[in-house]
Short mmCIF file of C-alpha atoms and ligand atoms in Angstrom, two decimals:
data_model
loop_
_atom_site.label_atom_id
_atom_site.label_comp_id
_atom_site.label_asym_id
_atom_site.label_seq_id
_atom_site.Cartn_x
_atom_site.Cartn_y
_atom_site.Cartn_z
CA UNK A 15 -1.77 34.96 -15.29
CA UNK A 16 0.71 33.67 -12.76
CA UNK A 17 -0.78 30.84 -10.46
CA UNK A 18 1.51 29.56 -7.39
CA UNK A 19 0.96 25.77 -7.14
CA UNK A 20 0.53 24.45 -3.41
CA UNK A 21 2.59 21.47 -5.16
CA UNK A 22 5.01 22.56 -7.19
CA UNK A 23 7.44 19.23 -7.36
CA UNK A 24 4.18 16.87 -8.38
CA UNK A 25 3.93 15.98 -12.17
CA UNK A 26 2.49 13.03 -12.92
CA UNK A 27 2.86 9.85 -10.79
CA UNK A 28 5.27 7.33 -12.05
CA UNK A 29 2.50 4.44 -11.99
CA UNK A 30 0.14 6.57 -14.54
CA UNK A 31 3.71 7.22 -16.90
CA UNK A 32 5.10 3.52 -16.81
CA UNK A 33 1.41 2.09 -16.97
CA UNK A 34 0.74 4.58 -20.84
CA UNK A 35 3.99 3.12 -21.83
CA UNK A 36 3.47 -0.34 -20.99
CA UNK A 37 0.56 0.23 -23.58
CA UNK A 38 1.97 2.43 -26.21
CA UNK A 39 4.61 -0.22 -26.56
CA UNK A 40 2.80 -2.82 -25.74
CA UNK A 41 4.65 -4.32 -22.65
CA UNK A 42 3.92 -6.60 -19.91
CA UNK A 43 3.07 -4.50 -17.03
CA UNK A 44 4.80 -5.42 -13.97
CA UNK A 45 4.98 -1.49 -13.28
CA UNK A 46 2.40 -0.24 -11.23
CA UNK A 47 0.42 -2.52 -8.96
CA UNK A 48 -2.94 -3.74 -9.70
CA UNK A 49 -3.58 -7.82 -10.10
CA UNK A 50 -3.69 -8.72 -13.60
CA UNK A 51 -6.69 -11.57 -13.53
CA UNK A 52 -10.23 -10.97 -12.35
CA UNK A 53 -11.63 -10.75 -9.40
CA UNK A 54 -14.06 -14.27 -8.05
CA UNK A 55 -17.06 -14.09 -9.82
CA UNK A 56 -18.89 -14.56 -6.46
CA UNK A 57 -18.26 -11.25 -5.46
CA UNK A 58 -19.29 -9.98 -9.13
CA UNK A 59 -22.55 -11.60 -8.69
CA UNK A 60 -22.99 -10.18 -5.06
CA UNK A 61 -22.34 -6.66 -6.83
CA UNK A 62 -25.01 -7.50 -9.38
CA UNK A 63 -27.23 -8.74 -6.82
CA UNK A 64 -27.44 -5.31 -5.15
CA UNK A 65 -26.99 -3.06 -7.83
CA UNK A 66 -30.28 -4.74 -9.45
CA UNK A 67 -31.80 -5.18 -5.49
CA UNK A 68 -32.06 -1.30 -5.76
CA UNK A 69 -29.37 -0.29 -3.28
CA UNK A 70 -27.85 2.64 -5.40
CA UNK A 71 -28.32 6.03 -3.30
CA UNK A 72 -26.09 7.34 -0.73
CA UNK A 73 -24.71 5.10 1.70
CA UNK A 74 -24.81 6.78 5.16
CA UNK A 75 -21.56 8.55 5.75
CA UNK A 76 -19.27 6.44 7.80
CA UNK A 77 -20.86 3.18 5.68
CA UNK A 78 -23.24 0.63 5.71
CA UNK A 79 -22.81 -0.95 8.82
CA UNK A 80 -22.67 -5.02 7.54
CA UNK A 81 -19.34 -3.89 6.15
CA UNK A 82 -18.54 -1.68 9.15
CA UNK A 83 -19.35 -4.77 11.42
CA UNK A 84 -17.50 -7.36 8.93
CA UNK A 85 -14.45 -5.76 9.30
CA UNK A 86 -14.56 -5.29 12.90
CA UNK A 87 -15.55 -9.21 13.25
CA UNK A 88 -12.49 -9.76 10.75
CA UNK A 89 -10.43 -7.81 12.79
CA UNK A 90 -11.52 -9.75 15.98
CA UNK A 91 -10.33 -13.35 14.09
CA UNK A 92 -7.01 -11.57 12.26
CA UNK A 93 -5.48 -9.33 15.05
CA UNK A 94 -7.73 -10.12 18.48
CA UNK A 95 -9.40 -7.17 18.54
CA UNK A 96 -12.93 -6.28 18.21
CA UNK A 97 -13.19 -2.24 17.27
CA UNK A 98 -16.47 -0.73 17.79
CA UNK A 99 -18.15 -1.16 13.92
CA UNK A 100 -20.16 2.26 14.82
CA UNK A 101 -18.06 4.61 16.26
CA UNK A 102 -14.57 3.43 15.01
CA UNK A 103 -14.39 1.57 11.65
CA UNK A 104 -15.19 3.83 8.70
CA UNK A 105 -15.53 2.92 4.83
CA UNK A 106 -13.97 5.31 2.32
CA UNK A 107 -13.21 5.84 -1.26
CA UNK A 108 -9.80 3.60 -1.02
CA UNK A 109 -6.61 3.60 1.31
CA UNK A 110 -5.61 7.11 -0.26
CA UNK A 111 -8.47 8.61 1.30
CA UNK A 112 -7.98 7.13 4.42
CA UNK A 113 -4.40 8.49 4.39
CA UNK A 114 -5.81 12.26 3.23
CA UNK A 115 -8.41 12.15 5.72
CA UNK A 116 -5.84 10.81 8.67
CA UNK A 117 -3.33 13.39 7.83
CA UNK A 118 -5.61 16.14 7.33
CA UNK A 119 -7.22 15.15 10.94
CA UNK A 120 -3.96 15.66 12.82
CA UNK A 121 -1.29 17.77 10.86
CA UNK A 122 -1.57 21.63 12.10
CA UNK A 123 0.47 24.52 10.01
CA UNK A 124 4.01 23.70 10.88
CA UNK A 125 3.78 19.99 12.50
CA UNK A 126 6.85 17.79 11.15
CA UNK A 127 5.30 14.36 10.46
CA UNK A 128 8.32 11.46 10.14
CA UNK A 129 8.26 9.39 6.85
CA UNK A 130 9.98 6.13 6.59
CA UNK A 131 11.05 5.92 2.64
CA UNK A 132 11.55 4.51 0.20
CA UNK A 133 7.57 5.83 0.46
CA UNK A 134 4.22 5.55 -1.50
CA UNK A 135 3.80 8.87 -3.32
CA UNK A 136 0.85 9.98 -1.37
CA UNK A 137 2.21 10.53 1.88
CA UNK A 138 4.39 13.68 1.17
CA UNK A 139 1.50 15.64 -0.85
CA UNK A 140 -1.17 14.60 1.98
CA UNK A 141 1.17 16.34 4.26
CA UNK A 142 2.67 19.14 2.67
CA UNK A 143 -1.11 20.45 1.77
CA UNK A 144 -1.94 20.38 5.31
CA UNK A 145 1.11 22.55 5.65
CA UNK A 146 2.82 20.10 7.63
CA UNK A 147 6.41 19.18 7.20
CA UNK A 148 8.06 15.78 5.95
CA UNK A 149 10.68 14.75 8.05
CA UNK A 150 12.76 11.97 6.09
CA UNK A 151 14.33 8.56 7.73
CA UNK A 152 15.76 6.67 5.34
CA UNK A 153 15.19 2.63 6.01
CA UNK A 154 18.19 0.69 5.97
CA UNK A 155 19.95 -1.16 3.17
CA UNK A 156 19.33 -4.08 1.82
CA UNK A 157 16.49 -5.22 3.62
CA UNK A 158 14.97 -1.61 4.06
CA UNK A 159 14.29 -2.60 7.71
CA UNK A 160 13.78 0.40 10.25
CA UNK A 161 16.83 2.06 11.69
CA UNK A 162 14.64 3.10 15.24
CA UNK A 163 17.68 5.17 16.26
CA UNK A 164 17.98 7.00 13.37
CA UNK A 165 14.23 7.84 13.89
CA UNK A 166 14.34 8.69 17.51
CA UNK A 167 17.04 11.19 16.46
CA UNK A 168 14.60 13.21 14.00
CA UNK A 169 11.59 13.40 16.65
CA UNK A 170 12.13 17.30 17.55
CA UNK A 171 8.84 19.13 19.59
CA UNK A 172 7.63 19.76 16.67
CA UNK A 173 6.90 16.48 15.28
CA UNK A 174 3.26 15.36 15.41
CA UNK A 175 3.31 11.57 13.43
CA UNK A 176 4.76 9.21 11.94
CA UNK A 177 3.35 7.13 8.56
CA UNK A 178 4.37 3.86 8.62
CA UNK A 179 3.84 0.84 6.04
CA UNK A 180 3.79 -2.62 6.60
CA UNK A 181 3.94 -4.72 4.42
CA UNK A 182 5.87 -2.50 2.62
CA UNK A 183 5.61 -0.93 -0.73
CA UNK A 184 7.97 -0.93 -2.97
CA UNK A 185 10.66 -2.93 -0.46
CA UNK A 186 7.92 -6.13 0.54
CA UNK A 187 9.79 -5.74 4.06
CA UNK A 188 7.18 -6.75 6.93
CA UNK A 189 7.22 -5.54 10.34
CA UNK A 190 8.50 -7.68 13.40
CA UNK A 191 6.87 -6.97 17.08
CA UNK A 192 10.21 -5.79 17.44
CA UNK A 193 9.14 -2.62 15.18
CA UNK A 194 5.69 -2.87 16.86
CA UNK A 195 7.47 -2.35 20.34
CA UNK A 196 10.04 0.31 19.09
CA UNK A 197 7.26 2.45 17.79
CA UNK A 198 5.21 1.79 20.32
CA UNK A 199 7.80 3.49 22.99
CA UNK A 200 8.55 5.91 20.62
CA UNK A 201 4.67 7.41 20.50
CA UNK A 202 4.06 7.14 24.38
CA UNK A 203 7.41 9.15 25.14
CA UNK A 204 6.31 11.69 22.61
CA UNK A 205 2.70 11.70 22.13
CA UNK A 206 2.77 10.94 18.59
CA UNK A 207 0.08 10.11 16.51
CA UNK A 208 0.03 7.05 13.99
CA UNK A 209 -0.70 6.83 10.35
CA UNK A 210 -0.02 3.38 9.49
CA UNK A 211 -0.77 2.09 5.84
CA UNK A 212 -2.04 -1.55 5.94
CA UNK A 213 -3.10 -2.37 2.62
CA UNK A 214 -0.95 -5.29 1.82
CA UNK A 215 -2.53 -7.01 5.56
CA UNK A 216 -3.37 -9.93 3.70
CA UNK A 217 -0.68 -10.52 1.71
CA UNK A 218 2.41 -12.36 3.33
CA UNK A 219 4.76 -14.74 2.74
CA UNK A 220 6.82 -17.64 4.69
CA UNK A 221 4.30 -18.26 6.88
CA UNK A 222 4.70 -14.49 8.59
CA UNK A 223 2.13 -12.91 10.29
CA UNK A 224 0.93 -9.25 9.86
CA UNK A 225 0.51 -6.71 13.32
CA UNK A 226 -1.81 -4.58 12.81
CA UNK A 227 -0.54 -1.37 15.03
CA UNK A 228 -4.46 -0.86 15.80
CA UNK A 229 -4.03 -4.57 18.00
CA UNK A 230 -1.15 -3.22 20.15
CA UNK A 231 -2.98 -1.63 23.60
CA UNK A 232 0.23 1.02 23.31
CA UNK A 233 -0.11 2.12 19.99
CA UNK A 234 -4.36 1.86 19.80
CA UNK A 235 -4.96 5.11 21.31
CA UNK A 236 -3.06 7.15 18.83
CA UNK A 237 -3.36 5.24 15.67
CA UNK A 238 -5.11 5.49 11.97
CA UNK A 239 -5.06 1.65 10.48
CA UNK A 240 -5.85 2.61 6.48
CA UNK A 241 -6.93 -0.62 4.79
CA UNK A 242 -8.07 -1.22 1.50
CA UNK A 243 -10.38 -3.67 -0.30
CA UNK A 244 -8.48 -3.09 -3.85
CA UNK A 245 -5.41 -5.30 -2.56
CA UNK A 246 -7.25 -8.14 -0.75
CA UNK A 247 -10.02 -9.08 -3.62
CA UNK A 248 -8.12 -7.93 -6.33
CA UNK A 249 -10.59 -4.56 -7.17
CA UNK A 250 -8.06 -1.98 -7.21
CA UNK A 251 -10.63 -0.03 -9.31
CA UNK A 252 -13.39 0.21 -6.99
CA UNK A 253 -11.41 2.57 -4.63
CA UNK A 254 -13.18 1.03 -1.44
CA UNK A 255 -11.22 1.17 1.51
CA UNK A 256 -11.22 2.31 5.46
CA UNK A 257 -9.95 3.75 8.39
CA UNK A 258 -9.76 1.98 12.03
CA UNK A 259 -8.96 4.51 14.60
CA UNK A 260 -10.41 4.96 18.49
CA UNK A 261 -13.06 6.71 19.19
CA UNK A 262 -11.47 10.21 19.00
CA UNK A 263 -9.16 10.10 16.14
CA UNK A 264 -12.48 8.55 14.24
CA UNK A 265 -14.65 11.10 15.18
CA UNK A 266 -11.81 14.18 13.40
CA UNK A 267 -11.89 11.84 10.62
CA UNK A 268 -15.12 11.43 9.91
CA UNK A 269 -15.33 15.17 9.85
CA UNK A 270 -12.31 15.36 6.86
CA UNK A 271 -13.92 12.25 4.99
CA UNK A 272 -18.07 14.02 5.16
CA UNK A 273 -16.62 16.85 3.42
CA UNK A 274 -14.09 15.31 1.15
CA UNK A 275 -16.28 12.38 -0.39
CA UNK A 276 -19.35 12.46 2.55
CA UNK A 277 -19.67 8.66 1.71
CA UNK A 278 -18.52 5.89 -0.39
CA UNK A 279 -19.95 3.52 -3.28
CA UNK A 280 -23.44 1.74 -2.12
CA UNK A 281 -23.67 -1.87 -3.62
CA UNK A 282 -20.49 -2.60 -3.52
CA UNK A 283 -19.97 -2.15 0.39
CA UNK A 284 -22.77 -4.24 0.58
CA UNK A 285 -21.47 -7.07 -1.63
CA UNK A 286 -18.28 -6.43 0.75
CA UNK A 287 -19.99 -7.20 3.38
CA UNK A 288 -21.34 -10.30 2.72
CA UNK A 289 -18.28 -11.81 0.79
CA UNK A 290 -16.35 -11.40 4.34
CA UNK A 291 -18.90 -13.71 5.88
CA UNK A 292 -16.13 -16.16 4.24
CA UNK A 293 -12.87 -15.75 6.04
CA UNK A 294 -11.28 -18.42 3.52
CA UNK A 295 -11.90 -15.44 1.13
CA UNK A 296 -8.76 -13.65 3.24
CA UNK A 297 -7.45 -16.33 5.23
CA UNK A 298 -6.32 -17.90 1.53
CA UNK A 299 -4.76 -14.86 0.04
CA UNK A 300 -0.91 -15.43 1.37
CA UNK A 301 -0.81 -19.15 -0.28
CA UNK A 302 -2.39 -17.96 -3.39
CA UNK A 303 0.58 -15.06 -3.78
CA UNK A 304 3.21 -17.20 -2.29
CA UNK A 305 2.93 -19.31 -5.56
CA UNK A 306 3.14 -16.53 -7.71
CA UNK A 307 5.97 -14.78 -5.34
CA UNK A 308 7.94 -18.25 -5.68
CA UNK A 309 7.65 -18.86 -9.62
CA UNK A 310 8.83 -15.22 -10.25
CA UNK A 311 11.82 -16.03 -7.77
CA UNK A 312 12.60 -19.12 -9.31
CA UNK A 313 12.83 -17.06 -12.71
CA UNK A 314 14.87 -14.33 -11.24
CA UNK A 315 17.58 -16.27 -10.00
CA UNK A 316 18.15 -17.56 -13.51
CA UNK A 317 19.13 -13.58 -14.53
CA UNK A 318 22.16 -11.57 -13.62
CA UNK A 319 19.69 -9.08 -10.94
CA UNK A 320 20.69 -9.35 -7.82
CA UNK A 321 17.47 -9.25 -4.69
CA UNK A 322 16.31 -10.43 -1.61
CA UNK A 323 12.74 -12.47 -1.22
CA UNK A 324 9.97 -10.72 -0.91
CA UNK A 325 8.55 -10.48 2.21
CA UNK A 326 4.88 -8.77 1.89
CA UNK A 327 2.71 -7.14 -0.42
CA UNK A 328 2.63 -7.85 -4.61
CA UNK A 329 6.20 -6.31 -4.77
CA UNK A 330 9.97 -7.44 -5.62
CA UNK A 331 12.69 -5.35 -5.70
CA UNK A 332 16.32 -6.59 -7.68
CA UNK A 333 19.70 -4.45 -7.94
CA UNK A 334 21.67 -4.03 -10.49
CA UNK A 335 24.03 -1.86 -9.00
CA UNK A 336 26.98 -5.02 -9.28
CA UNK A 337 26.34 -4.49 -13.41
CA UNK A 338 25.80 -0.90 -13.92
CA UNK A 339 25.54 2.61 -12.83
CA UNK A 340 22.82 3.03 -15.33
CA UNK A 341 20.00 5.60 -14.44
CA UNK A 342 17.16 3.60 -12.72
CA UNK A 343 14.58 5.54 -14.47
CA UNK A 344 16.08 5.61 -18.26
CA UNK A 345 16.45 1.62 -17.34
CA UNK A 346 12.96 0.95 -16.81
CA UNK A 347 12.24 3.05 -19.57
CA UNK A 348 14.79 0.77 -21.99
CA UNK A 349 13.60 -2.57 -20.26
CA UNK A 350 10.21 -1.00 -21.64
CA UNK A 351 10.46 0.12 -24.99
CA UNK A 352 12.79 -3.22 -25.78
CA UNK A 353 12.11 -6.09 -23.67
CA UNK A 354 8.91 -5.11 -23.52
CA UNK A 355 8.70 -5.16 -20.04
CA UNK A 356 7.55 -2.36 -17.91
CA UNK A 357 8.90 -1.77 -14.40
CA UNK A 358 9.27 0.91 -11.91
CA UNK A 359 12.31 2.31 -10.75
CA UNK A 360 12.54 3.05 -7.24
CA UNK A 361 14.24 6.25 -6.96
CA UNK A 362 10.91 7.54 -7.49
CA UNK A 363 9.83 5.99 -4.07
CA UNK A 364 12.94 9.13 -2.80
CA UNK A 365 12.04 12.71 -1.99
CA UNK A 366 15.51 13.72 -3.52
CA UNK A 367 15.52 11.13 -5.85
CA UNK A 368 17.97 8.58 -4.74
CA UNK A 369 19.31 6.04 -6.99
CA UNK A 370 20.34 2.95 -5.76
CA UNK A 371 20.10 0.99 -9.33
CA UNK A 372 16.79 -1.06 -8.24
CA UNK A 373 13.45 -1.70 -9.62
CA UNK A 374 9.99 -2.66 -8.67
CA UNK A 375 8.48 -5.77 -10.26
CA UNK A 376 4.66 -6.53 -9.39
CA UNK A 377 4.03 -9.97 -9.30
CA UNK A 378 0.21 -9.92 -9.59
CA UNK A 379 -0.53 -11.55 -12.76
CA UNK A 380 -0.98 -14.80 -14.74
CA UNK A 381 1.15 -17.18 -14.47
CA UNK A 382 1.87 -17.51 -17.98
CA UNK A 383 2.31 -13.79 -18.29
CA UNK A 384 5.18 -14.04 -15.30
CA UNK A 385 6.89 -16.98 -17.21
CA UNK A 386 7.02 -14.63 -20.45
CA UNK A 387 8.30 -11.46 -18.82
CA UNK A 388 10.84 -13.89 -17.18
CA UNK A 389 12.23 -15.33 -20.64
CA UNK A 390 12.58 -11.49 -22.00
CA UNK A 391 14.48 -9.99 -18.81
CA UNK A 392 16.90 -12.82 -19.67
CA UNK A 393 18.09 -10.25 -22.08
CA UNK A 394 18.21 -7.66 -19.76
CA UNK A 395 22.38 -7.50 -19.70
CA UNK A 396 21.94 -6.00 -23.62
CA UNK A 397 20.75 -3.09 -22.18
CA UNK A 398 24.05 -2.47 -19.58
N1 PMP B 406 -0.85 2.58 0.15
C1 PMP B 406 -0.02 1.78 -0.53
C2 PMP B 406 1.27 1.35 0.09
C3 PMP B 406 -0.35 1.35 -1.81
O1 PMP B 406 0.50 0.57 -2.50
C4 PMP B 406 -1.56 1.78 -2.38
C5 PMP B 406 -1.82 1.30 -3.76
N2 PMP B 406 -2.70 1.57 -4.44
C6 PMP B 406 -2.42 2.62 -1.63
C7 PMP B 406 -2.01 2.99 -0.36
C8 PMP B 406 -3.72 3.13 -2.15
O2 PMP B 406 -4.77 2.22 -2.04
P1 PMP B 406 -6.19 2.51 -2.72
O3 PMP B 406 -6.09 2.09 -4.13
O4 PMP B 406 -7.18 1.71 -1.93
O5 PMP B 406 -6.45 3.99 -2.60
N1 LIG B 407 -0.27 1.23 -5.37
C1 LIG B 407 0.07 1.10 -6.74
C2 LIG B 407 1.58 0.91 -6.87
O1 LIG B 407 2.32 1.12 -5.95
C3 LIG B 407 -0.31 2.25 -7.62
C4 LIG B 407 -1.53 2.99 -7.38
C5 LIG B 407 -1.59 4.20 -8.25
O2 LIG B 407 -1.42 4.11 -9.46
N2 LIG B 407 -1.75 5.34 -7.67
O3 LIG B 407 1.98 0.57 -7.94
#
């Protein structure tokens, strides 16, 4: 029987591949990105709390409506805007929902949608199911900022959106209200709409602050602001996320998300809910990472890799282009199987599968498990 696949080019994601090895070889894993240490027992308990307090059927579709009403409060304190909690905040089963359901609410047969990569690997299938087209802007080296007149010279009539992703995975690079204001005259002169990825809101270092593209009265209009939960309170693996969009773009969404999930994990939203009654809980996040960010720095200046700091989110990138022409991929793969530490190589973050020699370290773990994958990349120029 012959079967043509609507995604021929997808295999299995890198993050699943490098996460089996770390384990089959028993590896640190700094690959893919998920906080290695629990999450604060007060939110555990909250989770028990309602689980046992009997709220375990359906939540209504768009979510229960303290966590619809926390965020939009949070959002009020964070980026000075209040959205309405009813009509345009909506809970979903994690930030890769919220992209699917954004994409799938405004890509028509034939729409070219701009991608900014290095990307997140969801973007391009989320699109290219909808039968829309991925138009790729490469960011610029080595700071992966955004090269706004390289973009303005791919918008054609056809183009619909533009994904964004700040802070950025894998690069860390955070936007300016420079970027905000580029976009921003970018979307009014062509009607675009906005899918911007916000998961790493929360996590920022140097004191820098994150703009949410939902806060900018040019961009509001037309934009999707995917959040997730995972990130924030370290629970990558209850999938909870959500989507803040106005009025209109909410209402097409809510029609993709009721038929792709219809709603999203009871007890937990409420144990959400309550647990952002604490700002702190949020407000702390950047300090907490900026330690961790720092120690790994402080470690990675004492090896031959070559980087620039982090800037955002749980990632840090380092070349080794100055030391070898090595394959990024079989790299990662050797810095697996003997240093016995597992990374991810970044031309996997390309559509044609760029290599620039760089790799992804997470920095969302212990301390002590940092300082020992530190002391075995030392040995990282035996494998040149
Ligand atoms: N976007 C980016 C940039 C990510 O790194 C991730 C990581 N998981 C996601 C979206 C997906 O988030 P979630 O786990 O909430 O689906
Ligand atoms: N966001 C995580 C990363 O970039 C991976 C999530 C996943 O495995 N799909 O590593």
């Amino acid at each position: 029987m012959s079967f043509v696949s609507k995604l021929p080019q997808v295999g299995t994601t890198i993050f699943t591949t490098m996460s089996r090895m770390a384990q089959e070889e028993n590896a640190i894993n700094l690959a893919q990105g998920f906080p290695g240490f629990g999450s604060d027992p007060d939110l555990l308990e909250l989770v028990a709390k309602y689980t046992r307090g009997g709220f375990n059927q359906y939540a209504p579709m768009s979510g229960v409506s303290e966590l619809k009403h926390a965020l939009a409060t949070k959002s009020q304190l964070t980026q000075g805007y209040f959205p309405d909690p009813e009509l345009e905040v909506t809970i979903v089963s994690g930030a890769t929902e919220a992209l699917f359901a954004a994409f799938t609410a405004v890509v028509c047969a034939g729409d070219e949608v701009i991608v900014l990569e290095p990307c997140y690997d969801s973007y391009v299938p989320a699109i290219t199911l909808n039968g829309g087209i991925p138009v790729f802007v490469p960011l610029k080296s080595p700071d992966f900022s955004v090269d706004w007149e390289l973009v303005a010279s791919k918008i054609t009539s056809k183009t619909r959106a533009i994904v964004v992703n700040s802070p950025h995975n894998p690069s860390g690079y955070v936007w300016s209200q420079v970027d905000v204001d580029r976009l921003a005259a970018l979307v009014v002169q062509h009607g675009l709409y906005v899918i911007s990825d916000e998961v790493y809101e929360h996590i920022l270092f140097d004191g820098r602050r994150h703009i949410s593209l939902g806060s900018n009265p040019l961009l509001h209009e037309r934009t999707f602001v995917c959040g997730s939960f995972g990130k924030t309170f370290h629970v990558t693996g209850w999938k909870i996320g959500y989507c803040i969009a106005p009025l209109a773009l909410s209402q097409e969404f809510r029609k993709v998300h009721q038929f792709l999930t219809f709603s999203t994990v009871t007890p937990m939203q409420y144990a959400l809910a309550e647990y952002l009654d604490h700002a702190n809980h949020y407000l702390d996040l950047p300090a907490f990472y900026q330690k961790k960010r720092d120690l790994f720095l402080k470690g990675l200046k004492t090896t031959p890799f070559s980087f620039q700091a982090s800037q955002g989110s749980f990632f840090q990138l380092v070349s080794y282009a100055h030391l070898s022409k090595k394959s990024d991929v079989l790299l990662a793969e050797q810095m697996t199987r003997q240093l016995k530490v597992a990374c991810i190589p970044v031309s996997v973050f390309y559509s044609d599968g760029q290599d620039d020699q760089v790799l992804r370290f997470c920095f969302a773990k212990k301390e002590e498990e940092l300082v020992e994958a530190l002391r075995r990349i030392q040995k990282i120029e035996t494998l040149f």
